[in-house]
Coordinates of C-alpha atoms and ligand atoms in Angstrom, one line a residue:
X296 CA 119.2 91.8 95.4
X297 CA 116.5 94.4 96.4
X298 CA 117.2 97.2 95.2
X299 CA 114.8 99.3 96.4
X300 CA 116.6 102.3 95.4
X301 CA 115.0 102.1 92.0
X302 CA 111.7 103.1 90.2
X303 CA 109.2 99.9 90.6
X304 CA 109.3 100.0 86.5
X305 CA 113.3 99.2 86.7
X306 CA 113.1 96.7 89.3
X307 CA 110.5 95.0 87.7
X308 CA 113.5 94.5 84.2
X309 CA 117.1 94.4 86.7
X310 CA 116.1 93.1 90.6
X311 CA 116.7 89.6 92.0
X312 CA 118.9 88.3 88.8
X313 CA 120.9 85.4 90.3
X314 CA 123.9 85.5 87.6
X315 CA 125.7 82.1 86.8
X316 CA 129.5 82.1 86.3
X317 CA 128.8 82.5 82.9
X318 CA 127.6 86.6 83.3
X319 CA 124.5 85.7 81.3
X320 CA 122.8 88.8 80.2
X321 CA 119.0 87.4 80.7
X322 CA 118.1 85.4 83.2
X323 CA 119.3 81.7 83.2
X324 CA 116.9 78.6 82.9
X325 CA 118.0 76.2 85.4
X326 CA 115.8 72.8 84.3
X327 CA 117.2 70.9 87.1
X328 CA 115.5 68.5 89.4
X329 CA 118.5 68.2 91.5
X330 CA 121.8 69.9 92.7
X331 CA 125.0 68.2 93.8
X332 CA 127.4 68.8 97.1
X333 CA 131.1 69.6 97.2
X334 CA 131.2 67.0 99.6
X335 CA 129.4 64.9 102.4
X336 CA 129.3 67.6 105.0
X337 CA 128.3 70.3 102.9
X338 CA 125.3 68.0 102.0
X339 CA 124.9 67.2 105.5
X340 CA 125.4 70.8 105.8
X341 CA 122.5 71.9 103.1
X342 CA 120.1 69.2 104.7
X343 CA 120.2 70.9 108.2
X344 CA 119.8 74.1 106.8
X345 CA 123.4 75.6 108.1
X346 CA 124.8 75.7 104.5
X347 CA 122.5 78.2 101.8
X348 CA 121.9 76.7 98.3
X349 CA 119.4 74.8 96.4
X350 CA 118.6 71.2 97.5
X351 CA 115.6 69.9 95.2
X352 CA 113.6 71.7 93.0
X353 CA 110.2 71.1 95.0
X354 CA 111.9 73.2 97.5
X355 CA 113.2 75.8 95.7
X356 CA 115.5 76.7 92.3
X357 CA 117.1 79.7 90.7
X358 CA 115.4 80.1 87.8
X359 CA 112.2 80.1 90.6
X360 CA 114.0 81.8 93.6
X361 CA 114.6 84.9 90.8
X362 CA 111.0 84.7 90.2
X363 CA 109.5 84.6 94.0
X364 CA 112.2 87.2 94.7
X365 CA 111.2 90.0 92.0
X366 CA 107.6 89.6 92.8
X367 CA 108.4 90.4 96.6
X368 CA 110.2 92.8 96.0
X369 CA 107.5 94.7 93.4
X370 CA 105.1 93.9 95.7
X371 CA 106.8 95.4 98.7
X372 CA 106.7 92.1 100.5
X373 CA 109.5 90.0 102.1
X374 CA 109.0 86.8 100.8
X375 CA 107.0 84.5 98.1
X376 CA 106.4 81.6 97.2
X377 CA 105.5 80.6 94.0
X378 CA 103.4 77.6 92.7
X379 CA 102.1 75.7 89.3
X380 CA 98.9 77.7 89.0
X381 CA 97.0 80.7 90.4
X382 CA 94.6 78.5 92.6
X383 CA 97.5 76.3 94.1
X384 CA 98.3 79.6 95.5
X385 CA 94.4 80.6 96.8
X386 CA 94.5 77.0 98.1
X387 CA 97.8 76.9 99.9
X388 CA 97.5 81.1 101.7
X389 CA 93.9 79.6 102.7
X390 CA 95.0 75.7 103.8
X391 CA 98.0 77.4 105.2
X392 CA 96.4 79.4 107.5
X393 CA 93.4 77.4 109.0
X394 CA 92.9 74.6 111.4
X395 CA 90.1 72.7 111.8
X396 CA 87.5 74.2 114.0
X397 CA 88.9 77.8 112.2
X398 CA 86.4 80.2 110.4
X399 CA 86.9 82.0 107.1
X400 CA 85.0 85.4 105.8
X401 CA 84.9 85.5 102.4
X402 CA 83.7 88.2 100.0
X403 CA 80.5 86.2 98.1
X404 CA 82.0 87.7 94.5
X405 CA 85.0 85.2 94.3
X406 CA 86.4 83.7 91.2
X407 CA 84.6 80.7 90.5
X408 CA 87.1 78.1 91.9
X409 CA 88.2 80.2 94.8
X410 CA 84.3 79.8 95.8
X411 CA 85.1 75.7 95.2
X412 CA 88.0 76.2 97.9
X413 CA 85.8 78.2 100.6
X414 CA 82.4 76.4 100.1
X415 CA 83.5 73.2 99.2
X416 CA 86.6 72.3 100.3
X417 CA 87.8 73.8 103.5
X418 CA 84.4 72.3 105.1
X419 CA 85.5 68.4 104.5
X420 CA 88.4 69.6 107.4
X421 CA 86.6 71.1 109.4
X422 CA 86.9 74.7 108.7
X423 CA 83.9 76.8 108.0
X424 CA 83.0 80.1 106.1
X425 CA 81.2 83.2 106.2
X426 CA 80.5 84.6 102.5
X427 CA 79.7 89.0 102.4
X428 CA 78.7 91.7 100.3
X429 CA 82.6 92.5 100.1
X430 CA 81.4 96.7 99.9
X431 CA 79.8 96.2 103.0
X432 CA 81.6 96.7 106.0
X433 CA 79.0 95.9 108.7
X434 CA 78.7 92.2 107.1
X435 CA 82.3 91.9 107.5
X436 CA 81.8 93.0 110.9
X437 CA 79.0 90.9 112.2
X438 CA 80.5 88.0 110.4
X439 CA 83.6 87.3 112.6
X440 CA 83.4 84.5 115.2
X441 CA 85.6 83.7 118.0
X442 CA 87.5 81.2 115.7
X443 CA 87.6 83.6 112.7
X444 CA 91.8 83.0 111.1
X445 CA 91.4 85.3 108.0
X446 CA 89.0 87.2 106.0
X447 CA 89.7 86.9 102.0
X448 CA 88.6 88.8 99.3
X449 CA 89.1 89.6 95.5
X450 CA 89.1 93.2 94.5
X451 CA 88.4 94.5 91.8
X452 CA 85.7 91.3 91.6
X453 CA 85.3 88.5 88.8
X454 CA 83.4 89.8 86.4
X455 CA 81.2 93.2 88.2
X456 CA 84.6 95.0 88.8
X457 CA 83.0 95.9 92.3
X458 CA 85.9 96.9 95.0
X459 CA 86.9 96.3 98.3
X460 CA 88.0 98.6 100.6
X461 CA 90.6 96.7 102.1
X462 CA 92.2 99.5 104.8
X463 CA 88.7 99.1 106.5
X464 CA 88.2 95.2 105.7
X465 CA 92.0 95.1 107.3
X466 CA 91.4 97.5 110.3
X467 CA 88.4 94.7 111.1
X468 CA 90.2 91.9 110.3
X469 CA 92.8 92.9 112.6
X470 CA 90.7 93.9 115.5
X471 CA 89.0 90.4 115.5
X472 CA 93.0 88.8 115.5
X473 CA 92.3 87.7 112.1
X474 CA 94.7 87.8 108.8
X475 CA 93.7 89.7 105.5
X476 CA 94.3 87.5 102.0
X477 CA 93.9 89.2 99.3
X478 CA 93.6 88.1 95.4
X479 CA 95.2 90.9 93.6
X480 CA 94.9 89.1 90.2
X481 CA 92.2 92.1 88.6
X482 CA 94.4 95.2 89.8
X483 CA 97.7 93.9 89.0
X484 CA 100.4 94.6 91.3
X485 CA 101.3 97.6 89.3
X486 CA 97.5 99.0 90.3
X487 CA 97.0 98.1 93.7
X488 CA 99.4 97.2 97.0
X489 CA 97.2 95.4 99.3
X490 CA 100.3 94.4 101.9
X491 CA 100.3 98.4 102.1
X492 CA 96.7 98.6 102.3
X493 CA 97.1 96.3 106.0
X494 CA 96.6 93.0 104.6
X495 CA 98.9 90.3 105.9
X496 CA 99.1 87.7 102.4
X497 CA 98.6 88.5 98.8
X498 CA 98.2 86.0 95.8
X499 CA 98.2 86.2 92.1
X500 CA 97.3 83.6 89.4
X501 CA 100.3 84.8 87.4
X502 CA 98.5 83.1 84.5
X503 CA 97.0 86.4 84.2
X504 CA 98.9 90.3 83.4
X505 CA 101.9 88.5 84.4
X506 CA 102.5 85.8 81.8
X507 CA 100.1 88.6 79.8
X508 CA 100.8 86.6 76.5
X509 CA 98.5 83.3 77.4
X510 CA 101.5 81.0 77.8
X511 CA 102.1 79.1 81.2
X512 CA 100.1 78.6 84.5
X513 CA 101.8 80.2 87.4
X514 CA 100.8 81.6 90.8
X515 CA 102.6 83.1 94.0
X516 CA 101.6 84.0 97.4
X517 CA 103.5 86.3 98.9
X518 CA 103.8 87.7 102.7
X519 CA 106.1 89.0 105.4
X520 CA 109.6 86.5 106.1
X521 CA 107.1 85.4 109.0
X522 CA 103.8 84.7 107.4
X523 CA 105.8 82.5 105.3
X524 CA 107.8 80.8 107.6
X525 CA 104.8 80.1 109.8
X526 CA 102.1 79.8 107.3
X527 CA 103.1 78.6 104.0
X528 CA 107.1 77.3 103.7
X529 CA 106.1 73.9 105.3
X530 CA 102.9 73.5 102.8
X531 CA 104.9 74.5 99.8
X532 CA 107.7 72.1 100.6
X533 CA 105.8 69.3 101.8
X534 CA 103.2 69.5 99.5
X535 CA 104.3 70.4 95.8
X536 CA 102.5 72.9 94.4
X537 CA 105.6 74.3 93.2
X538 CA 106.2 76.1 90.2
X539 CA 108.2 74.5 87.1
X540 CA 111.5 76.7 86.4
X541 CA 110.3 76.8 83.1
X542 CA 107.2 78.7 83.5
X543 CA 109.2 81.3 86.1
X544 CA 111.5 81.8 83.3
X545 CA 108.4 82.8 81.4
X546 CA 107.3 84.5 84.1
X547 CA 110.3 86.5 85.1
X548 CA 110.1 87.3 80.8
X549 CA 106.9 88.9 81.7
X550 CA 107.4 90.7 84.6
X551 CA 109.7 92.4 82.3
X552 CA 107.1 94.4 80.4
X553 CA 104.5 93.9 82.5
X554 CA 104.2 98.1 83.4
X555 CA 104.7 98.9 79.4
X556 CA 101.8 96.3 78.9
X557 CA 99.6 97.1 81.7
X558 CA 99.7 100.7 81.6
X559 CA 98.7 100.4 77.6
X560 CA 96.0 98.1 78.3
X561 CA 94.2 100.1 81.2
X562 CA 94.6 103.1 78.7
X563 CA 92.7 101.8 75.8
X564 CA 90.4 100.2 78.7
X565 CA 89.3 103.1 79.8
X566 CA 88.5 104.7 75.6
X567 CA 86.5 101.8 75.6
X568 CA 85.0 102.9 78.4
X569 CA 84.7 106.5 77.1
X570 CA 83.1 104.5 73.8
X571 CA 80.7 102.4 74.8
X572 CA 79.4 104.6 77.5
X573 CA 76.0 106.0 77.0
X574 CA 75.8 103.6 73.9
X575 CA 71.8 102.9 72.9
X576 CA 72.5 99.3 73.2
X577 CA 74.3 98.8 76.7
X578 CA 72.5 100.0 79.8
X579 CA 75.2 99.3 82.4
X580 CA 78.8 100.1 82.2
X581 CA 81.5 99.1 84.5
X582 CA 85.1 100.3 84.5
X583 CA 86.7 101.4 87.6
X584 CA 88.3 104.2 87.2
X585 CA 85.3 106.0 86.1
X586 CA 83.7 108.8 88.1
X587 CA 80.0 106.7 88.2
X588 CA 81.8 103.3 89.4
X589 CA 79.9 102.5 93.0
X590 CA 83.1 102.7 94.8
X591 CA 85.0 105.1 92.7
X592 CA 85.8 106.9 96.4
X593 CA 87.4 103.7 97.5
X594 CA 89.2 103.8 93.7
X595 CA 90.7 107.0 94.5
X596 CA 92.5 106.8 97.8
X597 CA 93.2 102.5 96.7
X598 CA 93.8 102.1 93.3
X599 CA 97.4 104.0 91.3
X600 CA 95.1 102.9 88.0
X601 CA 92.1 102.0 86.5
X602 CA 91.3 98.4 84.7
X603 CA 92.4 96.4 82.0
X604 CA 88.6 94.7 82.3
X605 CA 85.5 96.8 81.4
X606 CA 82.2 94.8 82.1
X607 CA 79.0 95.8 80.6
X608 CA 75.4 94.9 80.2
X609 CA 73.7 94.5 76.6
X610 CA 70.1 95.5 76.4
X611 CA 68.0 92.4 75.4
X612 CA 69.4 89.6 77.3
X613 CA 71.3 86.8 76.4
X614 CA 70.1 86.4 72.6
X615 CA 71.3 90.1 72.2
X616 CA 74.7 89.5 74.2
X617 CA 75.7 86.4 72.4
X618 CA 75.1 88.6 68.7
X619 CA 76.9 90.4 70.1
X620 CA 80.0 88.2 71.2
X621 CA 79.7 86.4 67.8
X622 CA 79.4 89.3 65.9
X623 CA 83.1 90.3 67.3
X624 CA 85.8 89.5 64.4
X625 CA 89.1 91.0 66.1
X626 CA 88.4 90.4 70.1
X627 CA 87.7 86.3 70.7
X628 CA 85.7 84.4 72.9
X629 CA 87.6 83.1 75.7
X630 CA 87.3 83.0 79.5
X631 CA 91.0 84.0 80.5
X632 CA 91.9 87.7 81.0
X633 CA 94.8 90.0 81.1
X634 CA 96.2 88.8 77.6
X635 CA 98.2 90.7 74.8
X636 CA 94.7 89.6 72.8
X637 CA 91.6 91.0 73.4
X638 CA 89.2 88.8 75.1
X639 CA 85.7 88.7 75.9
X640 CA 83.3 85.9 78.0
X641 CA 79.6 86.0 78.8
X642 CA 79.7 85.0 82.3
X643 CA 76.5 83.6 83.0
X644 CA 76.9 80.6 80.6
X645 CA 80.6 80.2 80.9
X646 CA 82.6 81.0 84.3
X647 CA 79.8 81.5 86.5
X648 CA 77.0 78.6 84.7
X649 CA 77.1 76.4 87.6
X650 CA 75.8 78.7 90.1
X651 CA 72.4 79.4 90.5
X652 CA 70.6 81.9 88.8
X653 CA 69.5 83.8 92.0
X654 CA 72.7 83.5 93.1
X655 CA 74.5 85.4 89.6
X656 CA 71.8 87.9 90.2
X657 CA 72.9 88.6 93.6
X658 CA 76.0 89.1 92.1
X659 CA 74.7 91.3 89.4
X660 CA 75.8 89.0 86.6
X661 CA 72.5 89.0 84.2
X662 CA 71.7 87.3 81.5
X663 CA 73.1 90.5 78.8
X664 CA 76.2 90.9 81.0
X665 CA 79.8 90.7 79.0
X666 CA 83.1 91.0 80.4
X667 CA 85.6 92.4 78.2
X668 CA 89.8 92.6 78.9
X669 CA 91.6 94.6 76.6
X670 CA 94.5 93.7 75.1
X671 CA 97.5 95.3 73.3
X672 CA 96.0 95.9 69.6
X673 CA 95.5 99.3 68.6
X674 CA 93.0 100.8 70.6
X675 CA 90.6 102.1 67.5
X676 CA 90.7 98.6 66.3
X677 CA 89.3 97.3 69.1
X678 CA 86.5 99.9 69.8
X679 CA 85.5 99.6 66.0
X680 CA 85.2 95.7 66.2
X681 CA 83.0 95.9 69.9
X682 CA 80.9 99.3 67.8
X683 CA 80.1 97.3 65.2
X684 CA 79.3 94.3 66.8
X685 CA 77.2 96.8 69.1
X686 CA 75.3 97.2 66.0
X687 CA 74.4 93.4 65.2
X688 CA 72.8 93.0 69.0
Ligands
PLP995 C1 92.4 83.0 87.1 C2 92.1 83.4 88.5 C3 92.4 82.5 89.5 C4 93.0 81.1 89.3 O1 94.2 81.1 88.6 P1 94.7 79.9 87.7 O2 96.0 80.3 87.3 O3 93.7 79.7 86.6 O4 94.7 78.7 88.6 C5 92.2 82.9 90.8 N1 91.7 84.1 91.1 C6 91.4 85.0 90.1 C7 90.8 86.3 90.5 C8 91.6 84.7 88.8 O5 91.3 85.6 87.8

């Protein structure tokens, strides 16, 4: 099943196909609930876990199983588990993990619903958090208590593309007898290996680069054979987040292309970049990747790419940015990311209107800011539809 012999780019298209007895070329579709026994004692067999094969589809199915199994193996991890949507797998790494009375550090630039999970949520069971300047090592430091179970983190951030050095986060975390968690969802797992990096659990919406054409939800967390098995099999089983074997076929479609895609997105990323930079009507431009990024150090030694996201800030406030996004007639308005199509969201109404306006600016999300994630069209169209919209702010 692993073959780890190959080039990540060919595992990606041939590892982990479980073939029926039909020698199906592409990978199958089981849409089954259910699976039948031979015979009494092999389902007796199968129920006290002396027998492999599938017993209900909560717990696991081939179509699925193909899925968790390709990811781990891209990912360099031994086992995964994948569930309906990108936050059932930030909820169930982070539920998994904690008791009451448990502590969690956060980084304090978190997708808006993994902030929900941290602040909200986790504190009705007793578990309470920490929230850091991710980039800033010391807070990560003086933020661990006695109790502290894991530190988690997003890098490259939602939307200021700010990153995490996660071999020093890890190296802290692991000191204190805590677990790393990292949502890889911005660098891809083509970009970035944080279970290389030291960290103990990674997750993905797969809803994101993965899917890449805006089709299903999907999300997987994904772990050594023992995080797993201690952590998250139980909570996965028990619980249902799992994933339907329909979306893992679309996901296991995805995975597919997802270097060709990825790499051709981060390229015409980063001629945006080039495009915009320097431009009389932006005054800040993020892409990582580039030489002035604030960690473009950490980029270096971390990151194998740059960005499929390029973030920026249009002079004259909100009026100017939402010209701006208006004027746009090929890239749309819309708050998901990673997609064949061009898409671009204005944070501080949208994802991030429901914190407070101290607390976007502490994140650097202003009122002119615009987050941007390149698609597959042709490059020049893009920049020509953002240059000319440029020209309406
Ligand atoms: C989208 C996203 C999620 C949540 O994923 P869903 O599939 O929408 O549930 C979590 N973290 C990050 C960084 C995301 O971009």
């Amino acid at each position: 099943m692993t073959q780890r012999k190959y080039r990540p780019e060919t595992r990606l298209v041939q590892s982990s196909i479980l073939r029926s007895q039909f020698g199906e070329t592409s990978e199958a579709l089981f849409l089954t609930q259910g699976y039948v026994y031979e015979n009494s004692a092999q389902a007796e067999a199968r129920f006290k876990g002396e027998s492999p094969g599938f017993q209900y589809s909560r717990f696991g199915n081939p179509t699925v199983r193909m899925f968790e199994q390709r990811m781990a193996d891209f990912e360099g991890a031994e086992d995964a588990r994948a569930t309906a949507t990108g936050m059932a797998a930030v909820t169930l790494a982070l539920m998994g993990q904690v008791r009451a009375g448990d502590h969690i550090v956060s980084s304090r630039a978190l997708f808006g619903s993994c902030l929900y999970v941290v602040e909200e949520l986790l504190p009705r069971f007793g578990v309470t958090s920490t929230l850091v300047d991710g980039t800033d090592l010391n807070q990560w430091k003086n933020a661990v208590r006695p109790n502290t179970k894991t530190f988690f983190m997003e890098t490259p951030s939602n939307p200021t593309l700010e990153v995490i050095d996660i071999a020093a986060v890890a190296k802290i975390a692991h000191e204190a007898g805590a677990t790393v968690t990292v949502d890889n969802v911005f660098s891809t797992p083509l970009w970035q290996s944080p279970l290389a990096l030291g960290a103990d659990c990674v997750v993905y919406s797969t809803t994101k680069h993965i899917d890449g054409q805006g089709r299903c939800l999907g999300g997987v967390v994904l772990g050594s054979n023992k995080f797993i098995q201690d952590n998250i099999h139980n909570l996965h089983r028990q619980t249902g987040p799992s994933m339907s074997p329909f979306n893992a076929w679309v996901m296991l479609k995805g995975l597919e292309t997802l270097a060709v895609r990825v790499r051709r997105q981060t390229d015409s990323a980063a001629a945006v970049a080039v495009a915009l930079h320097n431009h009389p009507k932006i005054s800040r431009l993020i892409y990582p990747g580039r030489p002035d990024h604030p960690q473009a150090e950490i980029i270096q030694r971390q990151m194998k790419g740059g960005s499929t996201l390029v973030a920026f800030e249009v002079k004259g406030g909100k009026d100017a940015a939402f010209r701006v996004q208006d004027a746009l007639q090929l890239v749309r308005i819309s708050n998901n990311l990673g997609d064949a199509k061009s898409l671009i969201t204005h944070p501080a109404t949208t994802t991030h209107q429901r914190i407070t306006p101290q607390a976007r600016a502490d994140l650097g999300i202003s009122d002119g800011f615009l987050r941007l994630s390149v698609g597959l069209e042709h490059p020049d169209d893009i920049m020509e539809d953002l240059l000319a919209a440029l020209d309406k702010a």
